[in-house]
Coordinates of C-alpha atoms in Angstrom, one line a residue:
X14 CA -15.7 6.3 -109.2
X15 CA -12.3 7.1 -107.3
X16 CA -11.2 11.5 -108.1
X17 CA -8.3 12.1 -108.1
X18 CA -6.7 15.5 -107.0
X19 CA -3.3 16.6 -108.0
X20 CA -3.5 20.0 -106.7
X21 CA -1.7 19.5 -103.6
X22 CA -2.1 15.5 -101.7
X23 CA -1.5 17.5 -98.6
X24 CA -5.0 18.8 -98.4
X25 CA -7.1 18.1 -95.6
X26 CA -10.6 19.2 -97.4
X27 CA -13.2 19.0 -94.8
X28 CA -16.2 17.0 -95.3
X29 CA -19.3 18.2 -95.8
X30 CA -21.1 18.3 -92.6
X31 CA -25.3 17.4 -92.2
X32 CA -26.3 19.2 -89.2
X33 CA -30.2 18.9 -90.1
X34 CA -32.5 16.4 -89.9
X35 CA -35.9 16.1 -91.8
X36 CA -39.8 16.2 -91.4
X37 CA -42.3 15.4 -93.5
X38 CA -45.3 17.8 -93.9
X39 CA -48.3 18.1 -96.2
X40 CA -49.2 21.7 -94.7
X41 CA -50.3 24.2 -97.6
X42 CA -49.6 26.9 -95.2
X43 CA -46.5 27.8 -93.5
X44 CA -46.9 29.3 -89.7
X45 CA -44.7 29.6 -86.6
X46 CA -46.4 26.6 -85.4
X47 CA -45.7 24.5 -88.6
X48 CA -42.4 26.1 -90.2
X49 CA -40.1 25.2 -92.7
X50 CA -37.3 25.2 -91.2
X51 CA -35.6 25.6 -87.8
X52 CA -32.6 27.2 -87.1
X53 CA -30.2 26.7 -83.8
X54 CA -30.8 29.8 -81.7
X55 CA -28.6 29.1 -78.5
X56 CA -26.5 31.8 -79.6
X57 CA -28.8 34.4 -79.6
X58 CA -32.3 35.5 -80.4
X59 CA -32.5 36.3 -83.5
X60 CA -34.8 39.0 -85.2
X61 CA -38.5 38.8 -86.8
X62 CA -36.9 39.6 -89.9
X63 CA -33.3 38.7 -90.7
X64 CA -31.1 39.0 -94.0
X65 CA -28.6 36.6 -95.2
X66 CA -27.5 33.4 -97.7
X67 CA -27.7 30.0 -96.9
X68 CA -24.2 28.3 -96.9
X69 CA -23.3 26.5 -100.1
X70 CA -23.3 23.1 -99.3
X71 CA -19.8 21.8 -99.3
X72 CA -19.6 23.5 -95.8
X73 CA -21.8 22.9 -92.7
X74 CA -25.3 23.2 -93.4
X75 CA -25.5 26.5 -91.9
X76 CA -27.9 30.3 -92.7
X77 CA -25.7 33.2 -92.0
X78 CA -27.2 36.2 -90.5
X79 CA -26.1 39.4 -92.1
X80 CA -25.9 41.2 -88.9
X81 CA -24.7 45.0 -87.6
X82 CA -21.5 43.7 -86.4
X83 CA -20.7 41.3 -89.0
X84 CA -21.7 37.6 -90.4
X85 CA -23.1 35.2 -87.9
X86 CA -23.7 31.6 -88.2
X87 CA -26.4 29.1 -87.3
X88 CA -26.9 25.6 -87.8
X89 CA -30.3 24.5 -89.6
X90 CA -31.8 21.8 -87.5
X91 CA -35.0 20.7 -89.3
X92 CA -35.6 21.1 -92.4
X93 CA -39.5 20.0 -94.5
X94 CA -38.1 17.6 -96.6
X95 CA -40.3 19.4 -99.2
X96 CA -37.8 22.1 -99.1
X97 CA -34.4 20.1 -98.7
X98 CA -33.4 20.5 -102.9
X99 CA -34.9 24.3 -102.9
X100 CA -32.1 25.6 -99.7
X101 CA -29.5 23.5 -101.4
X102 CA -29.9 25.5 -104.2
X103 CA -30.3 28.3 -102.7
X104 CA -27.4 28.0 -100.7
X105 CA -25.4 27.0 -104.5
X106 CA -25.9 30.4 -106.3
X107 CA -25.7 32.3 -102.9
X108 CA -29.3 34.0 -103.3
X109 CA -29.6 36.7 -100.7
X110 CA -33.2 35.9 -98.7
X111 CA -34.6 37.5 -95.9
X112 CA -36.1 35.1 -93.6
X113 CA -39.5 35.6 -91.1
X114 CA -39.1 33.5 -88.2
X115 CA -40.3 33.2 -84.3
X116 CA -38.1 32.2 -81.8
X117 CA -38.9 29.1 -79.9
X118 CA -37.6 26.7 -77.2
X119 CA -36.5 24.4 -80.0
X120 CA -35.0 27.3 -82.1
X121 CA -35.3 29.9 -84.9
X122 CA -38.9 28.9 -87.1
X123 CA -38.6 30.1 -90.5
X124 CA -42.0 30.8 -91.9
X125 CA -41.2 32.7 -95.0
X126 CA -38.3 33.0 -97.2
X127 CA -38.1 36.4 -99.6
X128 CA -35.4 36.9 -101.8
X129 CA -33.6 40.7 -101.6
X130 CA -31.5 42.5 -103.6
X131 CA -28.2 42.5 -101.9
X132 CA -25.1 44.7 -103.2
X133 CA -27.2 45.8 -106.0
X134 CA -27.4 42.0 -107.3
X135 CA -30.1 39.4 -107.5
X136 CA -30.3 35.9 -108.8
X137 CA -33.8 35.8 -109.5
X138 CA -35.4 39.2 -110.5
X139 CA -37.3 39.4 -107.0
X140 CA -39.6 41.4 -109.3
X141 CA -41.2 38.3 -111.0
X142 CA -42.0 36.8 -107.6
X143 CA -40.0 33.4 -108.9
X144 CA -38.6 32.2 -105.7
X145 CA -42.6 33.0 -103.8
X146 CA -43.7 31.0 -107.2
X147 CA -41.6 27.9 -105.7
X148 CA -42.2 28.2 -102.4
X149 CA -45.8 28.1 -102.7
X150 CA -45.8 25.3 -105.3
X151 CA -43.6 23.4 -102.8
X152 CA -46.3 24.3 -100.2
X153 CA -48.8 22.8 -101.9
X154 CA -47.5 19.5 -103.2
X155 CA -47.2 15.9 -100.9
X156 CA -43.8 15.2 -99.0
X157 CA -41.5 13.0 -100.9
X158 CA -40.8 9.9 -100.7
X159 CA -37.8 9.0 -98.7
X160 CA -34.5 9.0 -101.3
X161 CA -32.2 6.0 -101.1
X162 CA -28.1 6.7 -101.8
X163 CA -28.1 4.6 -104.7
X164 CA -31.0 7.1 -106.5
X165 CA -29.0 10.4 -105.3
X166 CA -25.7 8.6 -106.7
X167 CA -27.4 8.5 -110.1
X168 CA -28.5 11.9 -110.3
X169 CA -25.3 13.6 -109.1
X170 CA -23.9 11.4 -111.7
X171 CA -24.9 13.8 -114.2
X172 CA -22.4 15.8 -113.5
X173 CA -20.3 13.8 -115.4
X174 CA -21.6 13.9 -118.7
X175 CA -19.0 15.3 -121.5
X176 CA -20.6 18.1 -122.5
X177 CA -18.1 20.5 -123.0
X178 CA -15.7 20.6 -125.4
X179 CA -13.0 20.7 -122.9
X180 CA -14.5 17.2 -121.0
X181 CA -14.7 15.5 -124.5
X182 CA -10.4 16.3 -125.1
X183 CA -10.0 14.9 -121.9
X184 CA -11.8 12.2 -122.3
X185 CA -10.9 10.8 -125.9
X186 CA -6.8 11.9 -124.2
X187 CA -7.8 10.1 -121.3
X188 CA -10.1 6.9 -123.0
X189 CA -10.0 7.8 -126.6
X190 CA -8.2 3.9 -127.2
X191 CA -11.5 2.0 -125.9
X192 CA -13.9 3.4 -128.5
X193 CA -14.1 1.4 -132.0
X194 CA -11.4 2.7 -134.5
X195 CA -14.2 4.9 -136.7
X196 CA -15.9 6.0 -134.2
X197 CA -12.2 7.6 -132.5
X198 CA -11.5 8.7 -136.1
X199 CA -14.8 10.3 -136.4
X200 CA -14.6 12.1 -133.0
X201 CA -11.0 13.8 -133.7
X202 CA -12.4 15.0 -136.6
X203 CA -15.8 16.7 -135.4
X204 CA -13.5 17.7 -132.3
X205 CA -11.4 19.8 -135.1
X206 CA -14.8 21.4 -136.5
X207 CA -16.2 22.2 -132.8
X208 CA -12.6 24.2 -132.1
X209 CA -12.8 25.5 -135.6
X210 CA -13.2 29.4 -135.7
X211 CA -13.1 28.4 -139.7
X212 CA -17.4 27.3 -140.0
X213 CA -20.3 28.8 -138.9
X214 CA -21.3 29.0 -134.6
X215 CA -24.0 26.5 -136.0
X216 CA -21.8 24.0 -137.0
X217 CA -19.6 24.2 -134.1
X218 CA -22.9 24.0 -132.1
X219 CA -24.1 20.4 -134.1
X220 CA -20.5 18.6 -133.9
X221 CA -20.4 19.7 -130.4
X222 CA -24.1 17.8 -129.8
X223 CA -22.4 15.3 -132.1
X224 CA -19.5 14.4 -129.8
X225 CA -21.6 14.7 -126.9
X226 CA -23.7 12.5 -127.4
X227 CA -21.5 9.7 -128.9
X228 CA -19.3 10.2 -126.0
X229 CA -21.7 9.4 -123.5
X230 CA -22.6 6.0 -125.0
X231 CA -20.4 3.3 -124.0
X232 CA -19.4 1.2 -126.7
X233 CA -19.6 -2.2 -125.5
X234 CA -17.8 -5.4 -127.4
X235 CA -20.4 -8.4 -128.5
X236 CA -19.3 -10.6 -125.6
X237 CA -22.5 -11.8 -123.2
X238 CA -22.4 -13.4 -120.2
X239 CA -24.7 -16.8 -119.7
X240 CA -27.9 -16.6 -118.9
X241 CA -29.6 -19.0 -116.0
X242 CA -32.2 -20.7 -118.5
X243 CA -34.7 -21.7 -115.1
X244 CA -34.3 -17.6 -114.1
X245 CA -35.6 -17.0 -117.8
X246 CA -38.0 -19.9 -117.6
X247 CA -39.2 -18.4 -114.4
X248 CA -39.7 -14.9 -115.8
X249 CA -41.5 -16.1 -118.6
X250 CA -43.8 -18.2 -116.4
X251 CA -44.4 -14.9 -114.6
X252 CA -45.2 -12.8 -117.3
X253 CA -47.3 -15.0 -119.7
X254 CA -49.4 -18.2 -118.9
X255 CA -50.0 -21.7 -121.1
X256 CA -48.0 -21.0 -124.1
X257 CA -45.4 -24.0 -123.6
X258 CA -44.0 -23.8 -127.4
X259 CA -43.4 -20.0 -127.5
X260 CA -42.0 -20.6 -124.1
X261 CA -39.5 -23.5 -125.1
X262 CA -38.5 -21.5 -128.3
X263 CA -37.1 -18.6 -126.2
X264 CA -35.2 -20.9 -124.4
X265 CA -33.6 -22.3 -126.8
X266 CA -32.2 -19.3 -127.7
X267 CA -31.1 -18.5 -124.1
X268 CA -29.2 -21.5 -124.5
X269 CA -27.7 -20.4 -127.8
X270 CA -26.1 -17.6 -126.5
X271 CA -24.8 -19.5 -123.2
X272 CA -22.7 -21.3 -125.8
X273 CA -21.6 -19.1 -128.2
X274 CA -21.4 -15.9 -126.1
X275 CA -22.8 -13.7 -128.9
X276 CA -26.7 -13.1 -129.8
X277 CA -28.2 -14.9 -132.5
X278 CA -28.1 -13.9 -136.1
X279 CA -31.6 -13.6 -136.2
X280 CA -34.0 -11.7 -133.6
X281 CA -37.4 -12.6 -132.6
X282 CA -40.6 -12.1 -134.6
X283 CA -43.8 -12.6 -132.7
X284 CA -46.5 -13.1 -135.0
X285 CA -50.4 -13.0 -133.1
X286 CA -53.3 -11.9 -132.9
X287 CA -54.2 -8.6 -130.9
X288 CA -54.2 -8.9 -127.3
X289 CA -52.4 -12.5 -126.7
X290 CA -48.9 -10.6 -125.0
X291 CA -47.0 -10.4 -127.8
X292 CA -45.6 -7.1 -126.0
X293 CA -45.2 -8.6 -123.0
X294 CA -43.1 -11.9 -124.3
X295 CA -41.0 -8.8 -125.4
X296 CA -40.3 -7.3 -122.7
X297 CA -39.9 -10.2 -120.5
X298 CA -36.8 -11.7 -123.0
X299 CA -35.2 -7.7 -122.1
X300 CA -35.4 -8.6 -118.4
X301 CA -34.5 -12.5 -119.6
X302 CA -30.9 -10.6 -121.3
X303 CA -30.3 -8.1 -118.3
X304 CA -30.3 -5.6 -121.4
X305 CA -31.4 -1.8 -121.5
X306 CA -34.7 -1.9 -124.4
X307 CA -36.1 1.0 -126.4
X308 CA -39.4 0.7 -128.7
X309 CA -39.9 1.6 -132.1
X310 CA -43.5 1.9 -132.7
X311 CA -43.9 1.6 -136.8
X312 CA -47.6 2.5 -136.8
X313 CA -46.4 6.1 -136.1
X314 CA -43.4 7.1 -137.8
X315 CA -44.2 7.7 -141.4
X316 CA -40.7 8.9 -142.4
X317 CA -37.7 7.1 -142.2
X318 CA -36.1 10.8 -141.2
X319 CA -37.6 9.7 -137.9
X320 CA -34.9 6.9 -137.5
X321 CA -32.2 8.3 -139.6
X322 CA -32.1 11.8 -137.8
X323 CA -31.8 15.0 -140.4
X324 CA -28.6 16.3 -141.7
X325 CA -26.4 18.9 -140.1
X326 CA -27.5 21.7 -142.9
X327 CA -30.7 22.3 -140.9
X328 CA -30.9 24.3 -137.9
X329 CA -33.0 22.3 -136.5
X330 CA -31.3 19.2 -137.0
X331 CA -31.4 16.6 -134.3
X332 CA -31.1 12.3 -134.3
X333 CA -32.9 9.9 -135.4
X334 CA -34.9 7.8 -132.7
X335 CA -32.4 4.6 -133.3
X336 CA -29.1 7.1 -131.6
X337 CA -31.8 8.6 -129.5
X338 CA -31.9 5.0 -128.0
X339 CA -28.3 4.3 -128.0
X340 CA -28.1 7.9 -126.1
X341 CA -30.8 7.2 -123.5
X342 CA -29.5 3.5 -122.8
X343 CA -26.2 4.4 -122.3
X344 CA -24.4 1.6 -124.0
X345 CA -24.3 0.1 -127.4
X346 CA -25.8 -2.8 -126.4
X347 CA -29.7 -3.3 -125.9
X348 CA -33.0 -4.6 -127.1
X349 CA -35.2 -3.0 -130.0
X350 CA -38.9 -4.0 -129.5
X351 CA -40.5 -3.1 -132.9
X352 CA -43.9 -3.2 -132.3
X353 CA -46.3 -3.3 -135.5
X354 CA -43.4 -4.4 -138.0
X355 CA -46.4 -4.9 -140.6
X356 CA -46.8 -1.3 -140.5
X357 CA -43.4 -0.6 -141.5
X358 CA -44.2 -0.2 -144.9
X359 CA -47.0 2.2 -145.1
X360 CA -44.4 5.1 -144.8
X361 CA -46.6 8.2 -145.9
X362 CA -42.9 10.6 -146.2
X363 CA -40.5 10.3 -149.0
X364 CA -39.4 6.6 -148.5
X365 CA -40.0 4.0 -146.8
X366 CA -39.5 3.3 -142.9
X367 CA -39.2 -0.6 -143.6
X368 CA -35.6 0.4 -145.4
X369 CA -34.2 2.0 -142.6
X370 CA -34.7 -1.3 -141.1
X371 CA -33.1 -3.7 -142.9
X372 CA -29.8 -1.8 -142.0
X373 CA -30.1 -2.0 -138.1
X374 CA -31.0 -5.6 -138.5
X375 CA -28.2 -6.5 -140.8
X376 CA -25.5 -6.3 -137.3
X377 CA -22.8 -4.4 -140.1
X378 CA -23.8 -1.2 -138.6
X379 CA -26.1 1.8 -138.6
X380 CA -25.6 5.3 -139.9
X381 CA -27.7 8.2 -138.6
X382 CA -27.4 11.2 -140.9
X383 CA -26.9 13.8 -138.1
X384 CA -24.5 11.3 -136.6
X385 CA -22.7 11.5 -140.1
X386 CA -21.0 8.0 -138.3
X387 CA -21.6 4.7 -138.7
X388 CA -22.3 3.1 -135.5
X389 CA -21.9 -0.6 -134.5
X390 CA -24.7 -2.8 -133.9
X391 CA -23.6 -5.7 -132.7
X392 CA -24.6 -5.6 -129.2
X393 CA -28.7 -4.9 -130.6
X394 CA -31.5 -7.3 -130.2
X395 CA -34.2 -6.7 -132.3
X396 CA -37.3 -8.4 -131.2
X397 CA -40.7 -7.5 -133.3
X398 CA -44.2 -7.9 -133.2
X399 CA -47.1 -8.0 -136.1
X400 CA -50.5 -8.9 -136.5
X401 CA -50.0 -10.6 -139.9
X402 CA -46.7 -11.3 -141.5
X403 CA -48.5 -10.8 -144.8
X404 CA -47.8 -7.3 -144.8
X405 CA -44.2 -7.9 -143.7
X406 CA -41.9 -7.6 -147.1
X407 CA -39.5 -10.4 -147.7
X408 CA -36.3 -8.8 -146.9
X409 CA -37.2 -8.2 -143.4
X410 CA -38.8 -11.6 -142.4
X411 CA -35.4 -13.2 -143.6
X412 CA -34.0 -11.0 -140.7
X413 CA -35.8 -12.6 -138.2
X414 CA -36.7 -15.9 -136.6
X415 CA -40.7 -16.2 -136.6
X416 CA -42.7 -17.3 -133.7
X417 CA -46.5 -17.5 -133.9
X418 CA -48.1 -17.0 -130.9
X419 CA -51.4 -18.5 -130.8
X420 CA -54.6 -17.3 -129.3
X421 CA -55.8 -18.4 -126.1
X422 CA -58.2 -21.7 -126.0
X423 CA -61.7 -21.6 -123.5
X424 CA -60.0 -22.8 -121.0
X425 CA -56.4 -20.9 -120.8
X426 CA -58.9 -17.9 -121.2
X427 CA -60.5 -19.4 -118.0
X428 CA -57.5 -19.7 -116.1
X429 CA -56.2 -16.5 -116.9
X430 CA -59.4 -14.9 -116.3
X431 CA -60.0 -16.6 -112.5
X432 CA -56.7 -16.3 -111.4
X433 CA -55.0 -13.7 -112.6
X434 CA -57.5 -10.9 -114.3
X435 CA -60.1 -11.0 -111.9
X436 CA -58.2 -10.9 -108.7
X437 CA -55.6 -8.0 -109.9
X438 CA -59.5 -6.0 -110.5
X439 CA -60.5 -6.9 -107.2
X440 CA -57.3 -5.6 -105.8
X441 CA -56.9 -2.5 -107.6
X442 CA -60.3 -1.2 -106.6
X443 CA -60.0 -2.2 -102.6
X444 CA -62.7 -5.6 -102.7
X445 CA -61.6 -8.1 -101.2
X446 CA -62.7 -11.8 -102.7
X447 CA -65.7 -12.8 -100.8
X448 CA -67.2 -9.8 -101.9
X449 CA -67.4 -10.3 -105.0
X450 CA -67.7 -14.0 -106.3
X451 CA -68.1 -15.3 -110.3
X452 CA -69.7 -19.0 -110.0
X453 CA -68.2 -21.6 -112.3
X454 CA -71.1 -21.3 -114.5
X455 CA -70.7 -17.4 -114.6
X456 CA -67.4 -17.8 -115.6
X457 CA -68.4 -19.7 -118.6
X458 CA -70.6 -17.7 -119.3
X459 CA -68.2 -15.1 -119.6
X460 CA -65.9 -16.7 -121.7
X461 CA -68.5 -17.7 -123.8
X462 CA -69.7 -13.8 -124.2
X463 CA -66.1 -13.2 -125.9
X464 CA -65.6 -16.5 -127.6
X465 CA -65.5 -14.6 -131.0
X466 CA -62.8 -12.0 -129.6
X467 CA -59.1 -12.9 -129.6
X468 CA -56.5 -12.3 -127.1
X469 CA -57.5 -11.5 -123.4
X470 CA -58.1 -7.5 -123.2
X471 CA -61.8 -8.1 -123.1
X472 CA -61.6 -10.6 -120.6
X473 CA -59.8 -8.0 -118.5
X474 CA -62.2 -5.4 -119.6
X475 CA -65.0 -7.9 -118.4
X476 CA -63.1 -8.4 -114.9
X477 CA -63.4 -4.5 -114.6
X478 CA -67.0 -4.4 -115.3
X479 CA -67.9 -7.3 -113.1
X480 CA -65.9 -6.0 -110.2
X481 CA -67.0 -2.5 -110.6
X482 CA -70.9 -3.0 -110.9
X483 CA -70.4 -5.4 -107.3
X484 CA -68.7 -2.2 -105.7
X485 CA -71.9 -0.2 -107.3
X486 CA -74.3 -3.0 -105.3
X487 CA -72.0 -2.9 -102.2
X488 CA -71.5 0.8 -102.1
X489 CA -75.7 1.9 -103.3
X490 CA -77.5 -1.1 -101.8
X491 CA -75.7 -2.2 -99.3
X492 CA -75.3 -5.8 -99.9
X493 CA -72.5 -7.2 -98.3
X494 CA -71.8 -9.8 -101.1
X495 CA -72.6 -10.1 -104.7
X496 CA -72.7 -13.5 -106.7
X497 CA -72.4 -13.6 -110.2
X498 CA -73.8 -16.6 -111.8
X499 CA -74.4 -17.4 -115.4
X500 CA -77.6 -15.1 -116.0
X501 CA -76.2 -12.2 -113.9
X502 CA -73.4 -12.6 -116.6
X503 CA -75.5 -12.3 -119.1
X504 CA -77.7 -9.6 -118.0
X505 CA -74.8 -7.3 -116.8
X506 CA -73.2 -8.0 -120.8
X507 CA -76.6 -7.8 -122.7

């Protein structure tokens, strides 16, 4: 995103310069031998101990010495890339340190960092031993991985977030025109209330969280770009096997929306038993519509304060889980996975959760209570799973397109079980596959030994035993291969 600097266009800001490169180090100790850091010495020698800051890091990547005849330079060379965010931050808030180093052909090895009282000033309280705390917590944790720029462009980006009261009048001056009209309404006048020297610091305080976070969601419009239906058929093939109808129902909704532009009127209601991927359809149909997705989990929210939010006249107030979403996504438009919609109803608070619903689903908009806004909901998905529809009142089935997913027959459970469970198992705990081998009749037997179950979580819990009693033989008696035919089967499950 392009800055741009009126100040003066004439100003040659220098870059900031790297002069550092990094080294990754699992040492729990730091010594001469295995430092930190190492600074350039080719200047001079530089003491034992020496006093200073490190440079904040829109200049060179640089420690100055505080030395008798003034502030001295030196470039950092190395750093353990354990340590790169610590200096950095360091070098930010200007925290005087005293460094221990040794000399060395290569340069200055810093072995221990202490922070000092400089000036009669200190950042941390050297007292509570905070930056030793960090250093030695740093010390003993792995090397990182290796950061890519896209990753560090994400986190800096949260720097931008309008926070202040200031950043949200420059914003809504600035880009006040591309939010919906009641939502611009509404933030001129909680902007009016967080200024206001009229009400109480706590309700500055809440329309300040208010704005904040309503800011910081970008309010898309209800237009969606087509969807490749064989990039959809593929991701569904990937994520679920057999099911042929379920599969060709999603697709025809892919399609709907490649000619209309808009979702559907209706979401998706995955009716199953336990265990046969309702979840995972779910999820698959977010990746399908390239959309953030958020979960609502009705088996565990008894009051439907836990999706409307609590008003402003507590202290405590906060949002609902339904703006938490829209605050965490980003954007107004996403998927809802409601798992356990036939739980919904058995709301143990004052009300019932299944209410709250029929509001989000309705597309006219949702209202959370802290929000004190109604808040479009055009761009939301809702796609729901249940057990048994039974339980599932009347008024929220008609907001929904049901699909009943069936449970696995013998031989899809077969399939899944010699193709996909079993190898994952085998891979996961290091065997490789003639190691361990289930014989045709072994693997009916084991299909047979959960023929009453539905879904496929015992089958994978079977794939663990299997796998992990053939790395018991391999590891105890030292048999190079195990066999698992039908009576093994039935002996390991009796």
């Amino acid at each position: 995103m392009p800055v741009f600097d009126f100040k003066g266009s004439t100003d040659n800001k220098n870059q900031a310069e790297c002069t550092y490169t990094t080294f990754r180090s699992d040492e729990p100790e730091a010594t001469p031998e295995k430092p930190i850091l190492i600074l350039d010495n080719s200047i001079k020698e530089w003491k034992h101990h020496s006093c200073g800051v490190f440079t904040n890091p829109i200049k060179r990547t640089t420690f100055e010495f505080h030395e008798e005849g003034g502030t001295v330079s030196a470039d950092i060379l190395q750093i353990d890339a354990r340590f790169v965010s610590l200096l950095k931050w360091l070098g930010e808030n200007h925290i005087n340190v005293r460094l221990s180093g040794k000399n060395r052909e290569d340069g200055y090895a810093v072995y221990k960092i202490r922070e000092i009282a400089f000036g009669g000033g200190t950042k941390l309280s050297a007292e509570d031993g905070f930056l030793q705390f960090m250093i030695d917590r740093l010390l003993s944790s792995c090397a990182p991985e290796e950061e890519n720029e896209d990753e560090e462009k994400d986190e800096s980006g949260d720097d931008m977030k309008l926070t202040s009261i200031q950043s949200i009048t420059d914003f809504m001056a600035c880009a006040g025109r591309t939010l919906p009209d009641n939502i611009r309404l509404w933030a001129r006048r909680n902007l009016a209330v967080a200024r206001s020297h009229e009400v109480s610091p706590e309700e500055r305080r809440h329309a300040q969280r208010a704005l904040s976070i309503m800011m910081n969601i970008q309010w898309k419009n209800d237009y969606f770009e087509a969807i490749d239906p064989n990039e959809a058929r593929r991701i569904l093939d990937e994520e679920l096997y057999g099911m042929e109808r379920v599969k060709q129902r999603i697709i025809e909704t892919i399609i709907q929306i490649n000619r209309t532009h808009t979702l559907p009127a209706y979401g998706l209601l995955l009716v199953g038993p336990a265990g046969t991927g309702k979840s995972q359809i779910a999820y698959a149909v977010a990746r399908i519509l390239k959309l953030p997705w958020t979960t609502l989990d009705m088996s565990s929210i008894n009051d439907p304060e836990q999706l409307t939010g609590s008003s402003r006249i507590y202290a405590n107030a906060k949002p609902g889980i339904i703006m938490e979403a829209f605050a965490m996504a980003g954007e107004s438009n996403l998927v809802f996975i409601i798992n356990e919609l036939d739980k919904a109803a058995s709301g143990k608070g004052n009300g019932n959760p299944a209410d709250v619903l029929l509001t989000l689903l309705d597309n006219l908009g949702f209202t959370d209570n802290y929000m004190e806004c109604m808040v479009p909901t055009v761009g939301v998905y809702p796609i729901a799973t249940a057990n048994d529809k039974s339980q599932i009142s009347a008024p929220l089935m008609s907001r929904f397109a049901v699909i009943d997913i069936p449970d696995y027959s013998p031989e899809e459970k077969k399939v899944i079980f010699s193709q996909f469970a079993f190898p994952k198992v085998l891979k996961r705990i290091g065997l490789r596959d003639n190691e361990c081998i289930v014989t045709e009749d072994g693997l009916d037997a084991v299909v047979r030994q959960f023929a009453d179950t539905t879904g496929i979580r015992d089958l994978e819990q079977a794939a663990e035993h299997i796998a992990a009693n053939a790395l018991y033989q391999i590891e105890v008696d030292q048999v190079s291969q195990v066999i698992f035919d039908a009576d093994m089967v039935q002996n390991l499950f009796s």
